[in-house]
Tab-separated table of C-alpha atoms in Angstrom:
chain	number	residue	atom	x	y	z
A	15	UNK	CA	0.000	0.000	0.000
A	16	UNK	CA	1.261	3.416	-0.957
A	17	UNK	CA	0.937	6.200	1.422
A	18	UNK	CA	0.315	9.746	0.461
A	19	UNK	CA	1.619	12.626	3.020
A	20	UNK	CA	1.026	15.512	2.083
A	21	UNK	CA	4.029	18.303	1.639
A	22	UNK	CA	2.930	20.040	4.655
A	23	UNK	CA	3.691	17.224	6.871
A	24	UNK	CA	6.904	16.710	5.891
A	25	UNK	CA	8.635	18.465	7.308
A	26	UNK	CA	7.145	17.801	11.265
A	27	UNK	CA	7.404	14.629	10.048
A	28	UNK	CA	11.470	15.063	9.697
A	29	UNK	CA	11.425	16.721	12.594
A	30	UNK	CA	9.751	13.760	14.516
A	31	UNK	CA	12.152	11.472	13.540
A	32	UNK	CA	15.321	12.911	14.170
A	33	UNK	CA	13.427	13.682	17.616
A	34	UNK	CA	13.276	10.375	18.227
A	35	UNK	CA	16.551	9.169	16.759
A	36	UNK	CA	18.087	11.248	19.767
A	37	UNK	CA	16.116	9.811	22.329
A	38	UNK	CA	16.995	6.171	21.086
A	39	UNK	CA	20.693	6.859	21.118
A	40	UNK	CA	20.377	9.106	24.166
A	41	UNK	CA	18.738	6.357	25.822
A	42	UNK	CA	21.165	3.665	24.545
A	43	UNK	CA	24.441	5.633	25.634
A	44	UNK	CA	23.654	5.925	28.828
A	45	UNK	CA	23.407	2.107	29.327
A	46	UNK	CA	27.115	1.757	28.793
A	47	UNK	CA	29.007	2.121	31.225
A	48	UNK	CA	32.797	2.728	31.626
A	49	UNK	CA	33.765	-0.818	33.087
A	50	UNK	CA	32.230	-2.569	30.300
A	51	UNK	CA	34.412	-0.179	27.777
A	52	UNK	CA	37.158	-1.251	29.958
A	53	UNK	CA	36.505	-4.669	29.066
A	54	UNK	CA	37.296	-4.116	25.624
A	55	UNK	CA	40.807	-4.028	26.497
A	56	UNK	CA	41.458	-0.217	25.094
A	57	UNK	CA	41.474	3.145	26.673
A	58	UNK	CA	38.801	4.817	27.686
A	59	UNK	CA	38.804	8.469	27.695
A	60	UNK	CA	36.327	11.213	29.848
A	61	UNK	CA	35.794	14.532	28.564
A	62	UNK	CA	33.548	16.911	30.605
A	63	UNK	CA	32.278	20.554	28.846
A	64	UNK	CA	31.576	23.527	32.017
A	65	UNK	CA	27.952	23.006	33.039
A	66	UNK	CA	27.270	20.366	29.967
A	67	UNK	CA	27.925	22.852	27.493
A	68	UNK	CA	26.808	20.896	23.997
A	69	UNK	CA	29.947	20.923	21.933
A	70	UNK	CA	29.794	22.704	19.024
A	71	UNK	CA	31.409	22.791	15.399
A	72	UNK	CA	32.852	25.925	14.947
A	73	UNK	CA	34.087	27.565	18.533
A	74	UNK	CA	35.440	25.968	20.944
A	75	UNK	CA	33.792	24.626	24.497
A	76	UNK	CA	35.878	24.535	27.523
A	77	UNK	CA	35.822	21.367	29.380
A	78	UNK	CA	38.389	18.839	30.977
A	79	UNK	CA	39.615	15.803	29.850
A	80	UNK	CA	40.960	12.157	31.433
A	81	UNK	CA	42.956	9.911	29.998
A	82	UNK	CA	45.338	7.157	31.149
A	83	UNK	CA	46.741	8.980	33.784
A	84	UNK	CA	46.678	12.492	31.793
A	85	UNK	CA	43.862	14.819	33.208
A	86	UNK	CA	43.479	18.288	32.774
A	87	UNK	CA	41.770	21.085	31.419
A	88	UNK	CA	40.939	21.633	27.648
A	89	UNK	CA	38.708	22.950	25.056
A	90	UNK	CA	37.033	21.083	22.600
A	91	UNK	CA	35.278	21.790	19.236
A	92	UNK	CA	33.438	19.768	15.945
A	93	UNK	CA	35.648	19.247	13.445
A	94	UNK	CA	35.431	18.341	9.649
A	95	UNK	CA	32.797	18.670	7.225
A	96	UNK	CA	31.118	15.600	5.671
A	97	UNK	CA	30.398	14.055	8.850
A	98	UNK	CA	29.076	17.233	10.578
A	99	UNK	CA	26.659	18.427	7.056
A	100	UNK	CA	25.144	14.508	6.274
A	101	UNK	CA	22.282	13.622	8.072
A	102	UNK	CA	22.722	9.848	8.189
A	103	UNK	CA	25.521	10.523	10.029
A	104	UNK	CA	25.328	11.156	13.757
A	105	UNK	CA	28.339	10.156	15.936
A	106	UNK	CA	30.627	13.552	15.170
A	107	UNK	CA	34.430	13.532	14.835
A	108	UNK	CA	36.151	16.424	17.581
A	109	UNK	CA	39.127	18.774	18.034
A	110	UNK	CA	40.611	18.937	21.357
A	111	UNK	CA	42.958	21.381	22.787
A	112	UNK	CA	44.743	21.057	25.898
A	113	UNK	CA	45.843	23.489	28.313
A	114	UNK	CA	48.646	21.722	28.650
A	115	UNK	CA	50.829	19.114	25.815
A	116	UNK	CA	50.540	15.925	27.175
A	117	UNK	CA	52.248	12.680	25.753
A	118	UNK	CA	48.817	11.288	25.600
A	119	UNK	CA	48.649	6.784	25.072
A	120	UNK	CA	52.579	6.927	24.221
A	121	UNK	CA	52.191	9.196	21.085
A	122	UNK	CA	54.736	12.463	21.169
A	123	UNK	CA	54.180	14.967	23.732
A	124	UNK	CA	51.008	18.259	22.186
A	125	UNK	CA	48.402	20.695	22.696
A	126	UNK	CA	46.080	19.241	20.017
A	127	UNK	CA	44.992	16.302	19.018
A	128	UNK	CA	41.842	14.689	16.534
A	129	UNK	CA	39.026	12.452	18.165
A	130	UNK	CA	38.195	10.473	14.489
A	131	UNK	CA	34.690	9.249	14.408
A	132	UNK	CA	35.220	6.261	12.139
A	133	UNK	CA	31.365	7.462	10.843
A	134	UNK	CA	31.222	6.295	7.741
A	135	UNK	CA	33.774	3.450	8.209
A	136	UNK	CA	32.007	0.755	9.175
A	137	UNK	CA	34.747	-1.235	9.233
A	138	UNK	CA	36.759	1.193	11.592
A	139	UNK	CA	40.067	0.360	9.844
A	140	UNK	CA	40.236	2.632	6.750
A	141	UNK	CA	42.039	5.409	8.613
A	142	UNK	CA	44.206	3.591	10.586
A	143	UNK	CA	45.278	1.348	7.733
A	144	UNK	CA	45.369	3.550	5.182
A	145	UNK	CA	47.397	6.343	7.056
A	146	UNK	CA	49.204	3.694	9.693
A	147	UNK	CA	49.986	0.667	8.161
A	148	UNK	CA	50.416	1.803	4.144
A	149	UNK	CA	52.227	5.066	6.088
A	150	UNK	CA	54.700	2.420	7.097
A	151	UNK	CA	55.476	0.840	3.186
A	152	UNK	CA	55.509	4.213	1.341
A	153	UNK	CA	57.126	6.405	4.161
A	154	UNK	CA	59.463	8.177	2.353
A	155	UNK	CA	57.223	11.443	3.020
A	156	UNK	CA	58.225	14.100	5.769
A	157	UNK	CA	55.772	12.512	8.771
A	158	UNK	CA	53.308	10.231	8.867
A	159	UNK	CA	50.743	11.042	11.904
A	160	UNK	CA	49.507	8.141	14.559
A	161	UNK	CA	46.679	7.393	16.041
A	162	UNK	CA	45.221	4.666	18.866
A	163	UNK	CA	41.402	3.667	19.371
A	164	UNK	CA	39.562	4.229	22.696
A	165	UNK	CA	36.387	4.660	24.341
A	166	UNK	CA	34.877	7.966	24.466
A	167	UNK	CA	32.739	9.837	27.127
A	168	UNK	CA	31.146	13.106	26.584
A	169	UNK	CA	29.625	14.464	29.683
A	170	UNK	CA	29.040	11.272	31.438
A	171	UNK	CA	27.566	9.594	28.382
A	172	UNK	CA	29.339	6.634	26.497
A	173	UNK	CA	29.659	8.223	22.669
A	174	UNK	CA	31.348	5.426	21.061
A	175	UNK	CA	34.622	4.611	19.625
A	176	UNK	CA	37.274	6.809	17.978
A	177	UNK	CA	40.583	6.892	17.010
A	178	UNK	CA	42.795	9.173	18.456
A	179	UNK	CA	44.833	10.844	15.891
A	180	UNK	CA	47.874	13.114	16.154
A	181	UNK	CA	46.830	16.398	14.657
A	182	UNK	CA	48.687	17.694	11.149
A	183	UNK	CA	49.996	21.259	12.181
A	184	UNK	CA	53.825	22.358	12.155
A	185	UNK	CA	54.577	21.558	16.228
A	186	UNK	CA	57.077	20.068	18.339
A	187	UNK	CA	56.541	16.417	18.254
A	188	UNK	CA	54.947	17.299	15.059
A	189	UNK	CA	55.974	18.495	11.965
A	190	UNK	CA	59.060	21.304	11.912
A	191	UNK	CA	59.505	23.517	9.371
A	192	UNK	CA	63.106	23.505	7.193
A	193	UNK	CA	63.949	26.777	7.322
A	194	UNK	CA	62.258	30.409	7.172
A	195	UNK	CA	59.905	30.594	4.255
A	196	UNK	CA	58.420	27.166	4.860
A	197	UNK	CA	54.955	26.528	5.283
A	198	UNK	CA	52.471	23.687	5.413
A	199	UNK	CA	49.250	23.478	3.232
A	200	UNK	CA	46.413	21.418	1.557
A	201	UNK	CA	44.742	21.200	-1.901
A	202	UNK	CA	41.236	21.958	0.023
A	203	UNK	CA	38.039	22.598	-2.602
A	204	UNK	CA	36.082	24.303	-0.038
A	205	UNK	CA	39.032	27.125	0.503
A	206	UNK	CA	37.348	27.680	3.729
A	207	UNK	CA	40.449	28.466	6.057
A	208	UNK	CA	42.315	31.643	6.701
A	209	UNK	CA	44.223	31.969	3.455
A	210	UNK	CA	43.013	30.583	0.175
A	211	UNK	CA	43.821	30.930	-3.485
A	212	UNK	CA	43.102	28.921	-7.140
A	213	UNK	CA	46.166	28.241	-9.147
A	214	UNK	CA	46.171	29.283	-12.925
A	215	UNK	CA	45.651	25.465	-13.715
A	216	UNK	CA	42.362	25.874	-11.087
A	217	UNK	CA	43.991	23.395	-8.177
A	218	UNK	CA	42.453	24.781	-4.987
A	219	UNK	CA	44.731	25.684	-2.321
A	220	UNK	CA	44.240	26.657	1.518
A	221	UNK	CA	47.882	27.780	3.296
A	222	UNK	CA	47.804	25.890	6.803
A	223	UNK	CA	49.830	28.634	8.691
A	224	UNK	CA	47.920	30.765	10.919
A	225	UNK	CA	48.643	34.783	11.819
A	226	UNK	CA	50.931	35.270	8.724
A	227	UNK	CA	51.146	38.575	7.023
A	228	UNK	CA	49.558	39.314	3.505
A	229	UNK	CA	52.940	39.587	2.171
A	230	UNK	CA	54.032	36.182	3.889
A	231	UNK	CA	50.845	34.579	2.451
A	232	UNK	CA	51.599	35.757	-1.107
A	233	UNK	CA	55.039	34.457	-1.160
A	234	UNK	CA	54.018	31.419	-0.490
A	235	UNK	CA	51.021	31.345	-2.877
A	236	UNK	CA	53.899	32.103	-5.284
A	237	UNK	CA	56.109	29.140	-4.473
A	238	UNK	CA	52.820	26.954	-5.067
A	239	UNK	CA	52.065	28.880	-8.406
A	240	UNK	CA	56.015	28.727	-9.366
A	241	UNK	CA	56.019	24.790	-8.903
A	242	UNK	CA	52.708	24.702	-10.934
A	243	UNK	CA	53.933	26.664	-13.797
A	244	UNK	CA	57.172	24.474	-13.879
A	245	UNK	CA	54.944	21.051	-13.912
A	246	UNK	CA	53.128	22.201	-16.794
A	247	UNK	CA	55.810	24.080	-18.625
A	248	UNK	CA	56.922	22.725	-22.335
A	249	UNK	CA	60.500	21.197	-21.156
A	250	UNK	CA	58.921	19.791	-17.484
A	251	UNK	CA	60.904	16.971	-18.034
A	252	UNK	CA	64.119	18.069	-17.927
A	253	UNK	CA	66.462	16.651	-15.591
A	254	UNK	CA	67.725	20.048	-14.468
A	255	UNK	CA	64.851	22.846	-14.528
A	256	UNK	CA	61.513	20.049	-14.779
A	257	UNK	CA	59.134	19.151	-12.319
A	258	UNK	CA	61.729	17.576	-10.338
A	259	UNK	CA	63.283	20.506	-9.551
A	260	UNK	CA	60.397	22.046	-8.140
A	261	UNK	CA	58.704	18.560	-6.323
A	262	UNK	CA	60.400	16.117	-4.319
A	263	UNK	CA	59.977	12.899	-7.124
A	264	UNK	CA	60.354	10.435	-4.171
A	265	UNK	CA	57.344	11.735	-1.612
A	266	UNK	CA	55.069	12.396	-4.478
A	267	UNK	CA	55.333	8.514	-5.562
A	268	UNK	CA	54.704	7.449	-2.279
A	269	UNK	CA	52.005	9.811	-1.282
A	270	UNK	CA	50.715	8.530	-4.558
A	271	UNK	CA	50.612	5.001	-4.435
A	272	UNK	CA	49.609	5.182	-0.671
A	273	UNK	CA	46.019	6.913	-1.981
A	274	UNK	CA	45.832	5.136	-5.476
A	275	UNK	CA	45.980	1.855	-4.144
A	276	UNK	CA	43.004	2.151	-1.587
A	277	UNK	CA	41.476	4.523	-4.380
A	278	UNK	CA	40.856	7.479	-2.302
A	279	UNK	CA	38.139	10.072	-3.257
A	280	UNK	CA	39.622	12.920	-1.845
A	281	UNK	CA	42.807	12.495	-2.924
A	282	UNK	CA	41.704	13.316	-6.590
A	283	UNK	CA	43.391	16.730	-5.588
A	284	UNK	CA	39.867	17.375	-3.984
A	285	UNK	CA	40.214	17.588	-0.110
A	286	UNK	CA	42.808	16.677	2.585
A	287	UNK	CA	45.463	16.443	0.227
A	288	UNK	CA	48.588	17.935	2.411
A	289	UNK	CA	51.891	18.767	1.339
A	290	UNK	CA	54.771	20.755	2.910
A	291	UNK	CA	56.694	23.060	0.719
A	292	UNK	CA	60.654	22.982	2.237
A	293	UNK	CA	62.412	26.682	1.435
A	294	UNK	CA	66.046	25.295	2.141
A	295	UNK	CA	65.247	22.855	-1.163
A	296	UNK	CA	62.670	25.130	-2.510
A	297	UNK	CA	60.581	21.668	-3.288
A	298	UNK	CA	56.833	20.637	-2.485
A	299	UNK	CA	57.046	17.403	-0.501
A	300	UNK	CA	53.784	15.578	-0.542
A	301	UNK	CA	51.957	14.076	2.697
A	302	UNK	CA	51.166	13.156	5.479
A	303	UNK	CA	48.581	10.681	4.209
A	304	UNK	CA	45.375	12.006	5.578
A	305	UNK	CA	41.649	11.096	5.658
A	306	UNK	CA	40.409	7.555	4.055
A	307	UNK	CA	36.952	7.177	5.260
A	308	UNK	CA	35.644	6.810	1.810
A	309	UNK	CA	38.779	4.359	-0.014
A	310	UNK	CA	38.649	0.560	0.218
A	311	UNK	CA	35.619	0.687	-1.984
A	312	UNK	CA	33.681	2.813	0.865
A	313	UNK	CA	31.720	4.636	-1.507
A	314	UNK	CA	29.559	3.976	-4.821
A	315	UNK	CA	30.263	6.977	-7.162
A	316	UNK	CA	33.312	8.715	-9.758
A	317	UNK	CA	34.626	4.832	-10.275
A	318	UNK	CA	35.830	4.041	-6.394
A	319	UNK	CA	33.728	1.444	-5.720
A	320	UNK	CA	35.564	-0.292	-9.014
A	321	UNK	CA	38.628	-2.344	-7.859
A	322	UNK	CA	39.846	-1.716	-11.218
A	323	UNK	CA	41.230	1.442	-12.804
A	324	UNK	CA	43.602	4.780	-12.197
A	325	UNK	CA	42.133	7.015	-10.155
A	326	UNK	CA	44.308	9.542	-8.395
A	327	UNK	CA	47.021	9.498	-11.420
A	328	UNK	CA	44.360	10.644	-13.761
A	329	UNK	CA	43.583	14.690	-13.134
A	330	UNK	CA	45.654	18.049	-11.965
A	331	UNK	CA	49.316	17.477	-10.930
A	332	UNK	CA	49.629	13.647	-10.947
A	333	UNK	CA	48.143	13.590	-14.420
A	334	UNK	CA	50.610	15.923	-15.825
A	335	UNK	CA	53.397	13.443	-14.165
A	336	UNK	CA	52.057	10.546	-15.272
A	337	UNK	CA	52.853	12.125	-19.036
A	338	UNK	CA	56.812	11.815	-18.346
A	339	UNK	CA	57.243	7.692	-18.924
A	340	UNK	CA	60.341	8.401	-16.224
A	341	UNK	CA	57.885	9.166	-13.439
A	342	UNK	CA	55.998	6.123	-14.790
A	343	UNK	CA	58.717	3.933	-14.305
A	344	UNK	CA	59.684	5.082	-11.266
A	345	UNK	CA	56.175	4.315	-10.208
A	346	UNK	CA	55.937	0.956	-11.568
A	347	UNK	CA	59.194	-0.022	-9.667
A	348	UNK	CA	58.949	1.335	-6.524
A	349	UNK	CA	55.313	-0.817	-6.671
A	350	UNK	CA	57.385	-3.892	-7.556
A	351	UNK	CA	60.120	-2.836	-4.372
A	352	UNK	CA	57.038	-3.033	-1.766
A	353	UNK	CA	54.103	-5.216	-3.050
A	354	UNK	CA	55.389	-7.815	-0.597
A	355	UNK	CA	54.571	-5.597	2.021
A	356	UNK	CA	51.017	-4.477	0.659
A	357	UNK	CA	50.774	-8.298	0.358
A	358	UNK	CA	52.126	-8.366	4.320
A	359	UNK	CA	49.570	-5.582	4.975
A	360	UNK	CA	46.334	-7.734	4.594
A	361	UNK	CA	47.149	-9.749	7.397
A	362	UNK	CA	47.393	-6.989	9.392
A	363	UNK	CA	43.484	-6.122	8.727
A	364	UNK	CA	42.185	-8.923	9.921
A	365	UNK	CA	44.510	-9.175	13.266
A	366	UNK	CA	43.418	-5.305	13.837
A	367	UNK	CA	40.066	-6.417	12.895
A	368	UNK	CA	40.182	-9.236	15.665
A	369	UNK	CA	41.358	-7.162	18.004
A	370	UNK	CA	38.901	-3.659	17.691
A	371	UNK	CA	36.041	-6.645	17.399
A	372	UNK	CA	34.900	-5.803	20.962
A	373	UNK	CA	35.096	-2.016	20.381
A	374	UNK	CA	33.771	-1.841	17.248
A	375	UNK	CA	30.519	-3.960	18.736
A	376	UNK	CA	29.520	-2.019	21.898
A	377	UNK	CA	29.958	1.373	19.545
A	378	UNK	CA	27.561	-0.329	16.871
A	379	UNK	CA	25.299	-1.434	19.881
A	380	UNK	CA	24.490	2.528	20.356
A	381	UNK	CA	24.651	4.007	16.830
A	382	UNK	CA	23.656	1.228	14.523
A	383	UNK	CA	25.093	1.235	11.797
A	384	UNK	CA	26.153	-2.339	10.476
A	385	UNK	CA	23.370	-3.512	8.126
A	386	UNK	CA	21.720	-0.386	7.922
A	387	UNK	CA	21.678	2.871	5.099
A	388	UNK	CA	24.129	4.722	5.663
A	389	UNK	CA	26.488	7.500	3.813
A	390	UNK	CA	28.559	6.779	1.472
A	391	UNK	CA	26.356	3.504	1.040
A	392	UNK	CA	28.829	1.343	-0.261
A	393	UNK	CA	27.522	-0.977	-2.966
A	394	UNK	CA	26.156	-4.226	-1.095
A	395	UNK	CA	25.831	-2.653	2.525
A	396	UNK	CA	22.017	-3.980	3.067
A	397	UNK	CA	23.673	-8.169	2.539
A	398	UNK	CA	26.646	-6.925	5.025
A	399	UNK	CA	24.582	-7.593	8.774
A	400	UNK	CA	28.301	-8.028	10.728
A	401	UNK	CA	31.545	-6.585	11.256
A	402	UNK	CA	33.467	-9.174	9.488
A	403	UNK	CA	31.001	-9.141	6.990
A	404	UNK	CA	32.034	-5.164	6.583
A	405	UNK	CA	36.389	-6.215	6.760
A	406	UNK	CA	36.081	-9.004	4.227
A	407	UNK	CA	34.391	-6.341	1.684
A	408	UNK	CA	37.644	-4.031	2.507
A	409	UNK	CA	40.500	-7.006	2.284
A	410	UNK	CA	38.076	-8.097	-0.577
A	411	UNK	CA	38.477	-4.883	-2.757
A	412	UNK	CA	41.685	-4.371	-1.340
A	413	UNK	CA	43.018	-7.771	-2.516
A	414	UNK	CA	41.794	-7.896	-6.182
A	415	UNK	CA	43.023	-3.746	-6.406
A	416	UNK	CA	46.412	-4.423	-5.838
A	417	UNK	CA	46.027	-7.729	-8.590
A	418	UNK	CA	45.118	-5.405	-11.144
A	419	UNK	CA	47.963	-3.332	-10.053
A	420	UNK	CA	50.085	-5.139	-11.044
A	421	UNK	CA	49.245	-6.064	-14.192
A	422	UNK	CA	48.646	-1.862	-14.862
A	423	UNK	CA	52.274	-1.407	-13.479
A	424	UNK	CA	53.527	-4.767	-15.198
């Protein structure tokens, strides 16, 4: 039987049932309780906002924070886009800020750090993997950022697992900058941070370097432009004045394969695509690897859900370098030098798998999202009803991507 509502009631309608969508996993978080988090056999960390305060996306909350023997006060804020703008999505990722740097579970001593919701992952491995594990095989990029799962409370309320993530700025026990003139900075489509500019070839830029001058900020947009005009200049394959002597040849292949083999969205020279430009070499270095919520075959548009296929080589920059059959080369071999390792790396999902099993469970006992519609709605979700229904999809795509690797790079 087909019902008919009528356009006035849809909206109350909407309204209803995000209403109640609250109260369910209001209702459900407060039935977990710390000891049974502890149970999992990871961390569990307590954040508390003044008087409740409901954290927000764009200003930060004050608050204090525990953490395995760390405790202090903070501040804490949304962060990202995706998660925070689709409505299927409801456990939000968070930026904290402490008062104080704190070595937090073993990682190197900061102020900030990035609570990853795993939200669209419903594997809860793409990050980790993807940044982590490939991070270790193509590491030949300035710093690769790491991250540990836990248990999270918000106000007194279990709000389900994350990854703990060291934060991409230029820090100590971060990334350090080379000399003067140095800066950090992403190819970022929505241009939405302090400084922002589009290339002559239209590749969208944001400088990540806060409380510069205008001058500062347009010397840098002119190293980016410089390196651009370079890449696409007639003789850009010289060995002397090409591309290489404007781009470090050996990060660019590894931040390269390390997003083409998972077949990253973003990294289409869309969103989250970082790279550090070095004024003692004058050379863009590309990396850290960063955001792979929707790679593995997490997603069912542009081609990414297809094992099969170039992806990230195909458009802006890395299209241009795939025209030079030396970069190719160098590509194809330095796949050859480390598919033993990607081969090495599968095993390592399903250990990690074994392991977050517990974690992964109690967070998908609150939010539900195993078996159900949900963004990015990777092709096949409704037949996937378990977590290792959801990790033999990944090591499934995973394992017949890298196959047809190697015939492409044969």
């Amino acid at each position: 039987m087909r019902l008919n509502i009528r356009p006035s009631l849809l909206v109350p309608l909407l309204i209803l049932s995000a209403a109640a969508a609250a109260m369910f996993f209001s209702s459900s978080k407060s039935q977990i309780t710390p000891e049974q988090c502890a149970q999992t056999g990871f961390p569990v960390m307590f954040i508390d906002t003044m008087a409740g305060k409901k954290i927000g996306r764009h200003s930060y909350t004050a608050a204090r924070y525990e953490l395995d023997g760390h405790s202090g006060g903070c501040s804490v804020r949304g962060r990202g886009n995706t998660t925070w703008q689709t409505r299927e999505l409801y456990k939000k990722p968070y930026l904290l800020r402490l008062e104080d740097e704190a070595p937090l579970l073993g990682m190197n001593s900061a102020r900030k750090w990035v609570l990853i919701a795993n939200t669209a992952d419903k594997s809860f491995l793409r990050n980790s993997y993807c940044i982590m594990r490939l991070g270790r095989i193509w590491s030949r990029m300035k710093w690769i950022p790491q991250g540990r799962p836990l248990s999270l409370f918000l106000n007194g309320k279990y709000n389900g697992s994350y990854l703990l993530f060291e934060k991409i700025e230029i820090a100590p026990g971060r990334m350090s900058l080379p000399g003067e003139g140095s800066f950090l900075a992403t190819v970022n489509s929505r241009l939405n941070k302090e400084w922002n500019f589009i290339t002559a070839r239209g590749t969208k830029v944001s400088i990540r370097m806060e409380g510069r001058t205008e001058s500062e900020y347009k010397a840098m947009e002119k190293a980016v432009q410089n390196a651009e005009d370079i890449l696409f200049s007639g003789g850009f394959t010289d060995a002397g004045t090409g591309w290489r002597s404007v781009l470090d040849e050996d990060s660019f292949i590894d931040w390269y394969l390390a997003n083409e083999f998972p077949k990253n969205h973003d990294a289409k020279f869309q969103a989250s695509c970082w790279f550090l430009y070095d004024s003692v070499q004058q050379k863009i270095f590309m990396g850290p690897p960063w955001d792979f919520d929707i790679s593995c075959g997490n997603i069912r548009w542009d081609g990414c859900e297809n094992p099969e296929g170039l992806y990230v080589g195909t458009d802006k920059w890395y299209g241009r370098l795939f025209e030079d059959e030396s970069f190719v080369q160098s590509v194809r071999a330095r796949w050859k030098e480390t598919r033993a390792e990607v081969s090495a790396s599968f095993l390592w999902i399903q250990e990690e798998a074994d392991a977050l099993r517990p974690l992964v469970e109690l967070n998908d006992s609150v939010w539900r999202s195993i078996g159900r519609r949900q963004w990015p709605h990777a092709p096949g979700w409704k037949q996937r009803k378990t977590y290792q229904s959801e990790v033999d999809y990944m090591l499934n795509f995973l394992q017949k991507r890298a196959q047809w690797l190697d015939e492409e790079f044969s």
